PDB file of C-alpha atoms and ligand atoms in Angstrom:
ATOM      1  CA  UNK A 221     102.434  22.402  10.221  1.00  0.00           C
ATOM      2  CA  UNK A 222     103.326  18.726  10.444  1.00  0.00           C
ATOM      3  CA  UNK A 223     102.078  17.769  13.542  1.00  0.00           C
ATOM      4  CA  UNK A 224     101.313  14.064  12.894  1.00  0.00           C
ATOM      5  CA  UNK A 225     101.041  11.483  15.855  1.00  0.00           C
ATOM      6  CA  UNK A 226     101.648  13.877  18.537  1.00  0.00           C
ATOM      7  CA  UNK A 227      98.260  16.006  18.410  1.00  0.00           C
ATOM      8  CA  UNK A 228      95.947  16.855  21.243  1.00  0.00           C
ATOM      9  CA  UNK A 229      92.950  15.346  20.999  1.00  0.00           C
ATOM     10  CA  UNK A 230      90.864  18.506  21.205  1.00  0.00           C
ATOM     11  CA  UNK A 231      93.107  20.576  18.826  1.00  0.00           C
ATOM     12  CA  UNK A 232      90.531  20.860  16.398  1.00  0.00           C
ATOM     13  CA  UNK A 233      88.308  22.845  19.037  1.00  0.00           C
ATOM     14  CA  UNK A 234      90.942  25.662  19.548  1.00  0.00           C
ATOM     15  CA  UNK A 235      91.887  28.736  18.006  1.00  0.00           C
ATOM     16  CA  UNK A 236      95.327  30.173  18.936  1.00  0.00           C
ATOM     17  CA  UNK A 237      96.112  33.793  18.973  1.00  0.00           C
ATOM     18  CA  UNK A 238      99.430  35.314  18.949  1.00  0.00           C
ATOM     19  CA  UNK A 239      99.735  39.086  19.082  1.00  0.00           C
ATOM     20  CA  UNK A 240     103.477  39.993  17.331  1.00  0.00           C
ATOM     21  CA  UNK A 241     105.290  42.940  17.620  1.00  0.00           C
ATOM     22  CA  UNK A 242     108.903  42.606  16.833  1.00  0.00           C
ATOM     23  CA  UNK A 243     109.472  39.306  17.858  1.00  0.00           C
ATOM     24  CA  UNK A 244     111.405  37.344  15.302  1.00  0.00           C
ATOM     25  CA  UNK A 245     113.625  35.606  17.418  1.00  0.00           C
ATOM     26  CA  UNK A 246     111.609  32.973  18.671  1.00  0.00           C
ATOM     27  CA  UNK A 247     108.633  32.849  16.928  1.00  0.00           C
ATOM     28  CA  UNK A 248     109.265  29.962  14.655  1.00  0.00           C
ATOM     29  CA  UNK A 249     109.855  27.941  17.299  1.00  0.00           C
ATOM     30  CA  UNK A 250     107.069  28.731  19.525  1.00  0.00           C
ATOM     31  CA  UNK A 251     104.450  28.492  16.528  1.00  0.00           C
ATOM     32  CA  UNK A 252     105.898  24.671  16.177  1.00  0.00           C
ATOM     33  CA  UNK A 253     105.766  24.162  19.200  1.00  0.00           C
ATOM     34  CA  UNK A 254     101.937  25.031  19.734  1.00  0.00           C
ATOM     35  CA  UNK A 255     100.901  23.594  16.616  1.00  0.00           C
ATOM     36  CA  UNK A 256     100.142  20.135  18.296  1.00  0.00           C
ATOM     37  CA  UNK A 257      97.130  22.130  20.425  1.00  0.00           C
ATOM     38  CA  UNK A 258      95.324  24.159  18.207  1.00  0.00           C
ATOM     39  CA  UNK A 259      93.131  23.702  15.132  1.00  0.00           C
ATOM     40  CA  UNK A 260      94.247  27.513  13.737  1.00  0.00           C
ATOM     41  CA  UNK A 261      96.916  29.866  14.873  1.00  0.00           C
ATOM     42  CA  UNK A 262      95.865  33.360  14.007  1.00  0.00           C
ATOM     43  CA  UNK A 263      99.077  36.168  14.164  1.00  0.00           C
ATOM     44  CA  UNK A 264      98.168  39.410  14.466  1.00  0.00           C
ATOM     45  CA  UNK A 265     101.226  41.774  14.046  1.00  0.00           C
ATOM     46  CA  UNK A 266     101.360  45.144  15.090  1.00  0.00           C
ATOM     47  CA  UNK A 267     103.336  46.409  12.325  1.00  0.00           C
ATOM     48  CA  UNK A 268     106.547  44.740  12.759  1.00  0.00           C
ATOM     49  CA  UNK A 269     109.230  46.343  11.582  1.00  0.00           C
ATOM     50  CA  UNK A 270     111.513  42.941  11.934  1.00  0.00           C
ATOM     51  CA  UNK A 271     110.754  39.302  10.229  1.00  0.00           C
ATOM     52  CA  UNK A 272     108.169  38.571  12.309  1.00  0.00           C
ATOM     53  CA  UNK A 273     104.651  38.659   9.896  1.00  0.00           C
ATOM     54  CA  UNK A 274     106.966  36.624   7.212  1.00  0.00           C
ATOM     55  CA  UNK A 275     108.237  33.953   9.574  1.00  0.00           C
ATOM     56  CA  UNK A 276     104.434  33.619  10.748  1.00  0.00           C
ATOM     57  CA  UNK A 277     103.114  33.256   7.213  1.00  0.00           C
ATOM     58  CA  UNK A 278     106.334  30.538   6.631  1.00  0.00           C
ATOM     59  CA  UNK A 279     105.160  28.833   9.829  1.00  0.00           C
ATOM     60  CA  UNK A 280     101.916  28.040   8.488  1.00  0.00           C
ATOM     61  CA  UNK A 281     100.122  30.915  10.800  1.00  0.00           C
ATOM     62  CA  UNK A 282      97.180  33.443   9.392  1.00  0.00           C
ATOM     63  CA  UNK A 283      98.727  36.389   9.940  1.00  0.00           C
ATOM     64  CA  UNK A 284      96.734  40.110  10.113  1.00  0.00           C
ATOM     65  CA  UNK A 285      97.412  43.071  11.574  1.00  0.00           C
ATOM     66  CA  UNK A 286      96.554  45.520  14.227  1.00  0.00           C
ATOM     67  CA  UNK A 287      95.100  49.156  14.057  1.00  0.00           C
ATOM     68  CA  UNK A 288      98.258  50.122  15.514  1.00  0.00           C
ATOM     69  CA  UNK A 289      96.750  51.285  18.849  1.00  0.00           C
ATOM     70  CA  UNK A 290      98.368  48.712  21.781  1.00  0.00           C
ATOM     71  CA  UNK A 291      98.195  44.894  22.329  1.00  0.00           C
ATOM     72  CA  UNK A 292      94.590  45.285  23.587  1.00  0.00           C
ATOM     73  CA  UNK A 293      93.594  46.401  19.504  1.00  0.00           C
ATOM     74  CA  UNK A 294      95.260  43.159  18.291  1.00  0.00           C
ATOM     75  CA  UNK A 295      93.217  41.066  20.330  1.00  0.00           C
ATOM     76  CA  UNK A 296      90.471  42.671  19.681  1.00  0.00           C
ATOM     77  CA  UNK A 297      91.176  42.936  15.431  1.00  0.00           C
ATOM     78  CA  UNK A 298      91.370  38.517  15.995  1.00  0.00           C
ATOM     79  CA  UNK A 299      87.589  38.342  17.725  1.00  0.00           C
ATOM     80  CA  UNK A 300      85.704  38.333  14.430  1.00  0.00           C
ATOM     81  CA  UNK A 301      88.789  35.800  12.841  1.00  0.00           C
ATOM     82  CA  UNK A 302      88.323  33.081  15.082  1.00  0.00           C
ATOM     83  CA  UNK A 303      86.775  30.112  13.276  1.00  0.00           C
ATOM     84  CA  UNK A 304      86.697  27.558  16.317  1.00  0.00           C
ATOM     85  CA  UNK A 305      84.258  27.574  19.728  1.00  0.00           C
ATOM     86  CA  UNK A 306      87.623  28.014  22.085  1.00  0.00           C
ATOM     87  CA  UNK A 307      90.321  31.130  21.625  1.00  0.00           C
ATOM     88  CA  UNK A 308      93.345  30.721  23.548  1.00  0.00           C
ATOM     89  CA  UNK A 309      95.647  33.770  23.661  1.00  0.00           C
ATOM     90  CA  UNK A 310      99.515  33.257  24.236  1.00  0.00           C
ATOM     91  CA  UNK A 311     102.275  35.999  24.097  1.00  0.00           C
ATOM     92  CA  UNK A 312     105.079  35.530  21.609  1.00  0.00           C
ATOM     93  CA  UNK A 313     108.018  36.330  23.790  1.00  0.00           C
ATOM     94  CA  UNK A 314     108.600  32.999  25.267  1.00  0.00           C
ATOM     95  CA  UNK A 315     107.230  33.853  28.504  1.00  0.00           C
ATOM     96  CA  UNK A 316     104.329  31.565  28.182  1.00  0.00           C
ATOM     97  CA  UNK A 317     104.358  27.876  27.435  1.00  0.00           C
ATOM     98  CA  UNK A 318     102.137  26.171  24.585  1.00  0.00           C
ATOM     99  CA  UNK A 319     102.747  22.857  26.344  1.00  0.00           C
ATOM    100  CA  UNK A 320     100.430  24.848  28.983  1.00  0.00           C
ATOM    101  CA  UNK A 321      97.787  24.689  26.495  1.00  0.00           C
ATOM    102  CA  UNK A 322      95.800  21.404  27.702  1.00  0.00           C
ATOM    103  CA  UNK A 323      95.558  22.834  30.913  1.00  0.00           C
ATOM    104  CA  UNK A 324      94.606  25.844  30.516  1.00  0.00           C
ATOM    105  CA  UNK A 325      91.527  24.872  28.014  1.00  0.00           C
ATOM    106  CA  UNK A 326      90.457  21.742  30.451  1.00  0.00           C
ATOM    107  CA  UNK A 327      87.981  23.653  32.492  1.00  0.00           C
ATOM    108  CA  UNK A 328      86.193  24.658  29.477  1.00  0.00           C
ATOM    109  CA  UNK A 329      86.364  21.165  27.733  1.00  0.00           C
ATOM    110  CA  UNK A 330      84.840  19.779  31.335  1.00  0.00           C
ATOM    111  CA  UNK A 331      82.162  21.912  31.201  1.00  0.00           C
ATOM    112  CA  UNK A 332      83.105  24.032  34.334  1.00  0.00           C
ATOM    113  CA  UNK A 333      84.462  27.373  33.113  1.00  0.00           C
ATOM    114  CA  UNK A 334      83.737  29.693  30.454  1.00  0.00           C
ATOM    115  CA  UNK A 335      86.942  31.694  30.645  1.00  0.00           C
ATOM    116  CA  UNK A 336      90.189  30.220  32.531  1.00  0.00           C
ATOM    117  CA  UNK A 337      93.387  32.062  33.151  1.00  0.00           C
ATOM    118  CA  UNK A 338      96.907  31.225  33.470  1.00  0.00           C
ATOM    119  CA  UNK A 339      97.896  32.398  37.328  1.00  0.00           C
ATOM    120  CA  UNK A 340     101.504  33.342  37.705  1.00  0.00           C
ATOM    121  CA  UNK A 341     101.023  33.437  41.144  1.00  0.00           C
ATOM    122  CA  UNK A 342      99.857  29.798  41.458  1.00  0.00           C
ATOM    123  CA  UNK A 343     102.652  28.947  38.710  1.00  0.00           C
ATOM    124  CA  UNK A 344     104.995  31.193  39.248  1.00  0.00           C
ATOM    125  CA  UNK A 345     106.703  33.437  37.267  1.00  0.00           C
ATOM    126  CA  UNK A 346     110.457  34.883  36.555  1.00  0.00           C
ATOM    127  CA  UNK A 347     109.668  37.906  35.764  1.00  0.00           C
ATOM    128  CA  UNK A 348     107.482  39.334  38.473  1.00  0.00           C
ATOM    129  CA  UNK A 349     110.168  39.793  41.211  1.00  0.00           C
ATOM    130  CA  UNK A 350     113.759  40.710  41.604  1.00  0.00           C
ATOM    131  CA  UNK A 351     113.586  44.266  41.086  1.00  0.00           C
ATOM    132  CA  UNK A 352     112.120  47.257  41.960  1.00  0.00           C
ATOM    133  CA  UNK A 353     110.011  47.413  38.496  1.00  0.00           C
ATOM    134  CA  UNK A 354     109.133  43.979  38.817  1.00  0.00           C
ATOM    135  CA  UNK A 355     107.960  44.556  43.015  1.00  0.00           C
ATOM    136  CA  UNK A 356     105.960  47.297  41.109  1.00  0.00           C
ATOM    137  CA  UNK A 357     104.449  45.611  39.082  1.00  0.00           C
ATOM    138  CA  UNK A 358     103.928  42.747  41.491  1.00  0.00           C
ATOM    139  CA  UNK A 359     102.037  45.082  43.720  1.00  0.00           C
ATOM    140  CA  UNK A 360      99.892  46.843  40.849  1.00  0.00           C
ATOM    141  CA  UNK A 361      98.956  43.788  39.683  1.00  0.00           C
ATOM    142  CA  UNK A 362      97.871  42.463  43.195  1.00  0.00           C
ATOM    143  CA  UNK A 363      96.417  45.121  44.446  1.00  0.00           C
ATOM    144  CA  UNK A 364      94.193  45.176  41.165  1.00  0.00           C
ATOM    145  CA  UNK A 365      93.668  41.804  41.523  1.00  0.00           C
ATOM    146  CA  UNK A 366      92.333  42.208  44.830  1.00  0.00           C
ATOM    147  CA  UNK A 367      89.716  44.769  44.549  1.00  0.00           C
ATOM    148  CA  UNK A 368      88.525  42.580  41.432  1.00  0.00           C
ATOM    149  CA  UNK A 369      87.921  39.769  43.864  1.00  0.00           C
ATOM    150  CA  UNK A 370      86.697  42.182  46.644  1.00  0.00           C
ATOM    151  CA  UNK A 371      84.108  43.302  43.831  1.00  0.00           C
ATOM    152  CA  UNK A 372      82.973  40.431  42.882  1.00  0.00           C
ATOM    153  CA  UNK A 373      83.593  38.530  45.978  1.00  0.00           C
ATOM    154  CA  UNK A 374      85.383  35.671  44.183  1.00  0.00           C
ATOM    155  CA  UNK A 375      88.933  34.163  45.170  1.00  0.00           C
ATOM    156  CA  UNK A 376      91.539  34.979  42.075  1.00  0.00           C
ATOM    157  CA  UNK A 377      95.067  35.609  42.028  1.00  0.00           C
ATOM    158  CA  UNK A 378      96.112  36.800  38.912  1.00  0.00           C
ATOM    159  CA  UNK A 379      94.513  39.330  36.571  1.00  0.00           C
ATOM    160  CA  UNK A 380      97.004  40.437  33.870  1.00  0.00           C
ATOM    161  CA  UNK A 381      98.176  37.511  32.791  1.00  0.00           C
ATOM    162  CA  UNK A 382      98.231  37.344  29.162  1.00  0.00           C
ATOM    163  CA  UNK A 383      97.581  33.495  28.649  1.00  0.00           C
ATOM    164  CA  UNK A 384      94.122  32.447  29.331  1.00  0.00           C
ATOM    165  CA  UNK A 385      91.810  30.714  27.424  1.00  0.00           C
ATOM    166  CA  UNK A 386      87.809  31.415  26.999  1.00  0.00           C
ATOM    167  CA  UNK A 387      84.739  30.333  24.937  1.00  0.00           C
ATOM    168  CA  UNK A 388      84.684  31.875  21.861  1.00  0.00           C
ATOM    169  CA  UNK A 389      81.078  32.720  22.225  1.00  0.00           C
ATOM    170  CA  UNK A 390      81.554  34.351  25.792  1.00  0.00           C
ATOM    171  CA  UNK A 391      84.433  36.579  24.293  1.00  0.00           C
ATOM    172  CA  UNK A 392      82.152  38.070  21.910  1.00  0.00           C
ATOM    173  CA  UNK A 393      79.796  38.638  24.561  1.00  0.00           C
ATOM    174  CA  UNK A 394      82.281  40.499  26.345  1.00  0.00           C
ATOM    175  CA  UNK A 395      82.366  43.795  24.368  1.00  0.00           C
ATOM    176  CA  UNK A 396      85.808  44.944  25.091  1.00  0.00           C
ATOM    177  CA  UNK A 397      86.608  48.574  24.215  1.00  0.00           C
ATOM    178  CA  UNK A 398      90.757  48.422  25.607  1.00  0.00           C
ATOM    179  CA  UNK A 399      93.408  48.880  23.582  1.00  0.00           C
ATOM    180  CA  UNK A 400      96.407  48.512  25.963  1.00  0.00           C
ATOM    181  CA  UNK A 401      97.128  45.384  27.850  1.00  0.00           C
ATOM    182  CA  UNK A 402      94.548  46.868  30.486  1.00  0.00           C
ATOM    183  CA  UNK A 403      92.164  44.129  28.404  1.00  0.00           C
ATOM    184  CA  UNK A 404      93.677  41.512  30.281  1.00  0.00           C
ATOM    185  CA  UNK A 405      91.698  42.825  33.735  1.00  0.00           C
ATOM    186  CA  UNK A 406      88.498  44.140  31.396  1.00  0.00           C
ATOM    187  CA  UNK A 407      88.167  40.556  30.537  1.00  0.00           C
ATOM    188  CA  UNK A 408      88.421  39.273  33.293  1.00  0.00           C
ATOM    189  CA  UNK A 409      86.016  41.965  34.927  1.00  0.00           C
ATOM    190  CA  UNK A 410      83.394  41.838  32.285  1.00  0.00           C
ATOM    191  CA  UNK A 411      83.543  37.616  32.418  1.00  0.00           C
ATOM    192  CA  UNK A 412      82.705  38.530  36.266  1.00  0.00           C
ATOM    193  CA  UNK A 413      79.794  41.537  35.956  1.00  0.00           C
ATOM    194  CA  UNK A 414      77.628  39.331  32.777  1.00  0.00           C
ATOM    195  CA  UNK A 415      78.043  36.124  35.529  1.00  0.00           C
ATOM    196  CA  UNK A 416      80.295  33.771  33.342  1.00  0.00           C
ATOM    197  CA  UNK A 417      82.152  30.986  35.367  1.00  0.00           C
ATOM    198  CA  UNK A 418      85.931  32.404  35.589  1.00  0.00           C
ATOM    199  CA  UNK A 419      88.360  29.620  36.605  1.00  0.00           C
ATOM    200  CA  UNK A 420      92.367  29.840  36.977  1.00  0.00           C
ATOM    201  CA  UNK A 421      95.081  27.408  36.274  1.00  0.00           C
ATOM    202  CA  UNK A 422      98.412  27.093  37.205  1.00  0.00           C
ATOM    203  CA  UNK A 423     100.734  28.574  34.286  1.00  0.00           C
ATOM    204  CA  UNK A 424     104.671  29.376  35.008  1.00  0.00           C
ATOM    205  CA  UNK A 425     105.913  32.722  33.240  1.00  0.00           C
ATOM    206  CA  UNK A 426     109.481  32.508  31.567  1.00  0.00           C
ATOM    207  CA  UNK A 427     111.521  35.546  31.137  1.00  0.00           C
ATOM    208  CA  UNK A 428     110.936  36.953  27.873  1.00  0.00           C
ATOM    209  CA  UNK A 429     113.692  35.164  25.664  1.00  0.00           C
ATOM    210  CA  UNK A 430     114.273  38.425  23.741  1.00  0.00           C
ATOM    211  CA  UNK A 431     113.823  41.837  22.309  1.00  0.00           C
ATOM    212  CA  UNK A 432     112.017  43.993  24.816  1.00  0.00           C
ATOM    213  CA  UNK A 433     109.298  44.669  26.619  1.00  0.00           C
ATOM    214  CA  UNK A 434     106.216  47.130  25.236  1.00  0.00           C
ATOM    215  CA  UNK A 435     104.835  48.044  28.252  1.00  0.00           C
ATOM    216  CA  UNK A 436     105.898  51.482  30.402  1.00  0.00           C
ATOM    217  CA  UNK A 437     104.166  51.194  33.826  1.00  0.00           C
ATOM    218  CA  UNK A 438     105.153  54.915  34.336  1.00  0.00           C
ATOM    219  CA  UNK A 439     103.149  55.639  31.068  1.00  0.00           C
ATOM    220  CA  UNK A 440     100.139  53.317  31.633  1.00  0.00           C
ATOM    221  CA  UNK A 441      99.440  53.464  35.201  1.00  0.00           C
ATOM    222  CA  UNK A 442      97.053  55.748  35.364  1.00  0.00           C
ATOM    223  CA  UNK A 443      94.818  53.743  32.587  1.00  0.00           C
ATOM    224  CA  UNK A 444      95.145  50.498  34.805  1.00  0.00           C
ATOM    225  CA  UNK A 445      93.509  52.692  37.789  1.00  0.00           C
ATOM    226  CA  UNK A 446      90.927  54.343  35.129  1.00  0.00           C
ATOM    227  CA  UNK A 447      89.799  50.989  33.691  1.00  0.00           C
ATOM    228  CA  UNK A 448      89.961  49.547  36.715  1.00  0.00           C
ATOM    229  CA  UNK A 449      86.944  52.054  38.199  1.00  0.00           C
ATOM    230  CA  UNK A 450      85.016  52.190  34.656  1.00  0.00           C
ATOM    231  CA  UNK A 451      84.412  48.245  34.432  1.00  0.00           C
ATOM    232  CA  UNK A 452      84.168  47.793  38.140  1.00  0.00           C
ATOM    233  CA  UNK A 453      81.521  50.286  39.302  1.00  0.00           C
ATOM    234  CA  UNK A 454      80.120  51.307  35.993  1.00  0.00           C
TER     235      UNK A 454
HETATM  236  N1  LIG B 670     100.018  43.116  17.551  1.00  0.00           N
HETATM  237  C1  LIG B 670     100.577  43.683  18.628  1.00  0.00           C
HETATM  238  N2  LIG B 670     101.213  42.948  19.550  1.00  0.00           N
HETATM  239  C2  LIG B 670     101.762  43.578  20.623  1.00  0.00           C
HETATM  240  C3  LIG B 670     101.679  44.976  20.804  1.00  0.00           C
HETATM  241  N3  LIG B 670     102.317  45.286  21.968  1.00  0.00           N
HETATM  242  C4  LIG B 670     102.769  44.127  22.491  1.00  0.00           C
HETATM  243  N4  LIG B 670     102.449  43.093  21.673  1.00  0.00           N
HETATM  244  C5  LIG B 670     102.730  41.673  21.872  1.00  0.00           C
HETATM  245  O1  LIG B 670     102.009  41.288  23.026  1.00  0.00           O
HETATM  246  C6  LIG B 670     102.751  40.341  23.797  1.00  0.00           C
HETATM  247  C7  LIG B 670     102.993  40.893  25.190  1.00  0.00           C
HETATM  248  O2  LIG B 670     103.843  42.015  25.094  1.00  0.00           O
HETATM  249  P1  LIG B 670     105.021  42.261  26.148  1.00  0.00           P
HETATM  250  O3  LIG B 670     105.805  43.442  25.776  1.00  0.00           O
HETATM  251  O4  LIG B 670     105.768  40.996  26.364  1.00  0.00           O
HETATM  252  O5  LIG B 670     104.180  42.650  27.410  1.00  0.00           O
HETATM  253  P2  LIG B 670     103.998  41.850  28.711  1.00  0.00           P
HETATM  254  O6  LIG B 670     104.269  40.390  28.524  1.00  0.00           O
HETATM  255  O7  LIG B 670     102.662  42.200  29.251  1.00  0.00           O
HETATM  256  O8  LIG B 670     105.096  42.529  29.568  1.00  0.00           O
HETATM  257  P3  LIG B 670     106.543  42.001  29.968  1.00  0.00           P
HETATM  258  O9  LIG B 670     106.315  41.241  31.207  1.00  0.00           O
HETATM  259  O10 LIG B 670     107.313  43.240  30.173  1.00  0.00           O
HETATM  260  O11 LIG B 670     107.081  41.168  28.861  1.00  0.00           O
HETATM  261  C8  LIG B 670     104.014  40.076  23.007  1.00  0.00           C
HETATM  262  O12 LIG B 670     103.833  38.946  22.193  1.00  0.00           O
HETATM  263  C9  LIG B 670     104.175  41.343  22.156  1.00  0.00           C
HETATM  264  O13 LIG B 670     104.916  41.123  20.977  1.00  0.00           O
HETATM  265  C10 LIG B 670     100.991  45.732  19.787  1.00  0.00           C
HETATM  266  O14 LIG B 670     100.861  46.960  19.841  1.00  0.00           O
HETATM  267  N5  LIG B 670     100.455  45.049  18.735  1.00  0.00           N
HETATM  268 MG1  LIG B 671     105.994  39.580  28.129  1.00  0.00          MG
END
């Protein structure tokens, strides 16, 4: 990880975690390219059956793996590995941007947010339109994102995004139980319900730069609505 005259200052404060599943391609260049912001980049591969745990390893990353139940179980297996007092989680298929990294940790640095999210509707994103999966998804996602805010009667815009960044210690406060991407609203829900300062940040989503997605709305829909209900009324 040579990373020598070109660190962020607060590096040493930040723990990065990558969930990996089958995506060689361009991890090698997106672990160099976030080593400059974080203190420890932890991997956590779901079983890969490409490169990807071995090109982690090379790339100076500590690399474990899942319980092989979803993405949700791989962020959850990297809770107790986390050795500093800020986790940031990034995805590994290009759509999110370590250079984001500053940004998204600032309101936790200043003191005025325990968990901060990347917004890809503030940022915008080139995957969430186009199509008629990606209006779907567009609309679940709103329409989720909505009732969170009605809920809670706060003003958000995005809650699925998978790049956010949140105080170690509030994390572990959070007990999440997910183990699909559905723990991208739970923690956003649960930061809400225990009273934790939730703040959002500007973060542009690239198209994935390879491979393919994991996620099959027509399979998992009914678990967003499910988890959805559980977290917010219950
Ligand atoms: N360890 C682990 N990682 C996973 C698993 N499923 C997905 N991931 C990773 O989680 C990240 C997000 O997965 P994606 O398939 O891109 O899902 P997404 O970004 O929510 O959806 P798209 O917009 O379709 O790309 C990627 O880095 C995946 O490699 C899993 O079961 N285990
Ligand atoms: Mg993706």
């Amino acid at each position: 990880m040579d990373t020598e005259g070109k660190a962020f200052p607060d590096r040493e404060r930040i723990s990065l975690v990558i969930p990996v599943l089958n995506e060689e391609a361009g991890l090698k260049e997106l672990i160099e390219k976030a080593c400059p912001f974080a203190g420890e980049i932890i991997v956590i591969d779901g079983h890969s059956t490409d490169r990807s745990a071995a090109i982690a390893g090379a790339c100076g990353a500590r690399v474990h793996f899942d319980n092989r139940r979803g993405k949700g179980d791989a962020l959850r297996c990297a809770m107790p590995l986390v050795t500093r007092e800020i986790t940031v989680f990034m995805d590994a298929d290009g759509s999110h941007d370590p250079d984001d990294i500053p940004k998204l940790v600032r309101p936790i640095i200043d003191g005025t947010a325990d968990h901060v999210t990347g917004s890809r509707l503030l940022g915008g994103s080139s995957e969430l339109h186009g199509g008629f999966d990606e209006f779907m998804r567009l609309t679940g996602s709103s329409l989720i994102t909505a009732f969170i805010g009605r809920r809670f009667k706060v003003r958000i815009s995005d809650s699925q995004n998978g790049f956010r960044a949140v105080r170690t210690d509030v994390l572990r406060r959070l007990d999440l139980r997910e183990n699909i991407t559905t723990i991208e609203q739970e923690m956003i829900i649960k930061t809400l319900k225990a009273g934790f300062r939730l703040d959002e940040v500007p973060t542009h989503e690239y198209k994935r730069k390879s491979g393919t997605s994991h996620i099959r709305i027509g399979k998992v829909w009914f678990r967003y609505g499910y988890s959805l209900l559980k977290y917010l009324y219950f």
